[in-house]
Amino acid sequence: MNGELNASDELAQLDFDDLTSSQAVETILAILNHHPNWDESRDFYLRATRWLVGVWEHDRHNFTNHRERNHWLERDVLHFAARFILKLSGSEALQISTPLIDAVDNHPKEVGDFLAELIIFANHNPVDCFWEIWQALADKAVSASWTEGLGNERPFEQSFINNIFLGMDWKDDARHWRRLDGHAHRLDEVAQQLPATAPCMLAYSGFLCGIGQQSLPESFKVVGSLLKKSSAIQITSNSSISFNLETSLRRFVYSQPHRLKSDPVLRDSILNILDALIAGGSSSAYQMRDDFVTPIE
């Protein structure tokens, strides 16, 4: 960054909205990505995330006057920003992520794409600020204006909630994500803060059935409490939710019945989940419940 040119001034003059400058912007994003300690890098990435949200906001408020968008550049900004942010300290990462975090209310799909990029890069790093950014995004989801409407068809918000619960395309045999060590409780807490609706339960049960299996059987207590404060039949009538819960329960009801029954709260939670599944039409749950309540000789 040394030389006769003033790097900060030159970078500030780059116009993200000028299609002819997009290649230069992408190249600079790639170069600065390797230098997270430079002030110029952090300033440029903050400008990039602000620009990105500005594009989304312009389209949101100008339904009949859409400007030509550079979707390739938007995608690259999300991609490079996610990688860059995970190289920073928590406070610096939050500062650059703030425009995106604040956009959860109005642009959940786009911010969900950013979160997906974060998960991908966090999968390759043993230590970084991933959970600080994740928590900020999760907190925004809990308080978002659309949260109470999650029981309705809201595909954009649903995709964001899925990503909050790490609903990525993991390998078929993936049962745990190392980044969950010491942090899995965060997902349980968010599940209890979100409304107990089918979309939220679908995302949470999918997590428990997949890479969140090490949270079980304790997290059955969370599922049981959510079903108690919701329309349980409506939730368990969802075939995907039913499948996730049946699969998760089957791993413990038959192999570790003593463990489940030795904890009264856990036992009651298991029975509550099974009863809800039966009410939703699950014959598999009926058999599990029958075996679970039968005394072992």
CSV table of N, CA and C in Angstrom, one decimal, residues 10-31 44 47-48 51 68-74 76-77 80:
chain,number,residue,atom,x,y,z
A,10,GLU,N,-7.7,6.7,-3.3
A,10,GLU,CA,-8.0,6.0,-4.5
A,10,GLU,C,-9.1,5.0,-4.3
A,11,LEU,N,-9.1,4.3,-3.2
A,11,LEU,CA,-10.2,3.3,-2.9
A,11,LEU,C,-11.5,4.0,-2.7
A,12,ALA,N,-11.5,5.2,-2.1
A,12,ALA,CA,-12.8,5.9,-1.9
A,12,ALA,C,-13.4,6.4,-3.2
A,13,GLN,N,-12.6,6.5,-4.2
A,13,GLN,CA,-13.1,7.0,-5.5
A,13,GLN,C,-13.8,5.9,-6.3
A,14,LEU,N,-13.6,4.7,-6.0
A,14,LEU,CA,-14.2,3.6,-6.7
A,14,LEU,C,-15.7,3.6,-6.5
A,15,ASP,N,-16.4,3.5,-7.7
A,15,ASP,CA,-17.8,3.6,-7.6
A,15,ASP,C,-18.4,2.2,-7.8
A,16,PHE,N,-19.0,1.6,-6.7
A,16,PHE,CA,-19.5,0.3,-6.8
A,16,PHE,C,-20.7,0.2,-7.7
A,17,ASP,N,-21.4,1.3,-8.0
A,17,ASP,CA,-22.5,1.3,-8.9
A,17,ASP,C,-22.2,1.4,-10.4
A,18,ASP,N,-20.9,1.7,-10.6
A,18,ASP,CA,-20.4,1.8,-12.0
A,18,ASP,C,-20.1,0.4,-12.5
A,19,LEU,N,-20.8,-0.1,-13.5
A,19,LEU,CA,-20.6,-1.5,-13.9
A,19,LEU,C,-19.2,-1.6,-14.5
A,20,THR,N,-18.6,-0.6,-15.0
A,20,THR,CA,-17.3,-0.7,-15.6
A,20,THR,C,-16.2,-0.8,-14.5
A,21,SER,N,-16.6,-0.5,-13.3
A,21,SER,CA,-15.6,-0.6,-12.2
A,21,SER,C,-15.7,-1.9,-11.4
A,22,SER,N,-16.7,-2.7,-11.8
A,22,SER,CA,-16.9,-3.9,-11.0
A,22,SER,C,-15.7,-4.9,-10.9
A,23,GLN,N,-15.0,-5.0,-12.0
A,23,GLN,CA,-13.9,-5.9,-12.0
A,23,GLN,C,-12.8,-5.4,-11.1
A,24,ALA,N,-12.6,-4.1,-11.1
A,24,ALA,CA,-11.6,-3.5,-10.2
A,24,ALA,C,-12.0,-3.7,-8.7
A,25,VAL,N,-13.3,-3.5,-8.5
A,25,VAL,CA,-13.8,-3.7,-7.1
A,25,VAL,C,-13.6,-5.2,-6.6
A,26,GLU,N,-13.9,-6.1,-7.5
A,26,GLU,CA,-13.7,-7.5,-7.1
A,26,GLU,C,-12.2,-7.8,-6.9
A,27,THR,N,-11.4,-7.3,-7.7
A,27,THR,CA,-9.9,-7.5,-7.6
A,27,THR,C,-9.4,-7.0,-6.2
A,28,ILE,N,-9.9,-5.8,-5.9
A,28,ILE,CA,-9.4,-5.1,-4.7
A,28,ILE,C,-10.0,-5.9,-3.5
A,29,LEU,N,-11.2,-6.4,-3.5
A,29,LEU,CA,-11.8,-7.2,-2.5
A,29,LEU,C,-10.9,-8.4,-2.2
A,30,ALA,N,-10.5,-9.0,-3.3
A,30,ALA,CA,-9.7,-10.2,-3.2
A,30,ALA,C,-8.3,-9.9,-2.6
A,31,ILE,N,-7.7,-8.8,-3.0
A,31,ILE,CA,-6.4,-8.4,-2.5
A,31,ILE,C,-6.5,-8.0,-1.0
A,44,PHE,N,-12.7,-0.3,3.5
A,44,PHE,CA,-13.2,-0.7,2.2
A,44,PHE,C,-14.3,-1.8,2.4
A,47,ARG,N,-17.4,-0.2,3.7
A,47,ARG,CA,-18.1,0.5,2.6
A,47,ARG,C,-18.9,-0.5,1.7
A,48,ALA,N,-18.2,-1.6,1.5
A,48,ALA,CA,-18.9,-2.7,0.6
A,48,ALA,C,-20.1,-3.2,1.2
A,51,TRP,N,-22.8,-0.6,1.0
A,51,TRP,CA,-23.3,-0.5,-0.4
A,51,TRP,C,-24.3,-1.6,-0.7
A,68,GLU,N,-30.4,-1.1,-12.8
A,68,GLU,CA,-29.7,-2.3,-13.2
A,68,GLU,C,-28.8,-2.7,-12.1
A,69,ARG,N,-28.9,-3.9,-11.6
A,69,ARG,CA,-28.1,-4.4,-10.5
A,69,ARG,C,-27.0,-5.3,-11.0
A,70,ASN,N,-25.9,-5.3,-10.4
A,70,ASN,CA,-24.8,-6.1,-10.7
A,70,ASN,C,-24.8,-7.3,-9.7
A,71,HIS,N,-25.5,-8.3,-10.0
A,71,HIS,CA,-25.7,-9.4,-9.1
A,71,HIS,C,-24.4,-10.2,-8.9
A,72,TRP,N,-23.5,-10.2,-9.9
A,72,TRP,CA,-22.3,-10.9,-9.7
A,72,TRP,C,-21.4,-10.2,-8.6
A,73,LEU,N,-21.4,-8.8,-8.7
A,73,LEU,CA,-20.7,-8.1,-7.7
A,73,LEU,C,-21.3,-8.3,-6.3
A,74,GLU,N,-22.6,-8.3,-6.2
A,74,GLU,CA,-23.3,-8.4,-4.9
A,74,GLU,C,-22.9,-9.8,-4.3
A,76,ASP,N,-20.2,-11.5,-4.9
A,76,ASP,CA,-18.8,-11.5,-4.6
A,76,ASP,C,-18.6,-10.7,-3.3
A,77,VAL,N,-19.3,-9.6,-3.1
A,77,VAL,CA,-19.2,-8.9,-1.8
A,77,VAL,C,-19.6,-9.7,-0.7
A,80,PHE,N,-16.7,-12.5,-0.2
A,80,PHE,CA,-15.4,-12.0,0.3
A,80,PHE,C,-15.6,-11.4,1.7
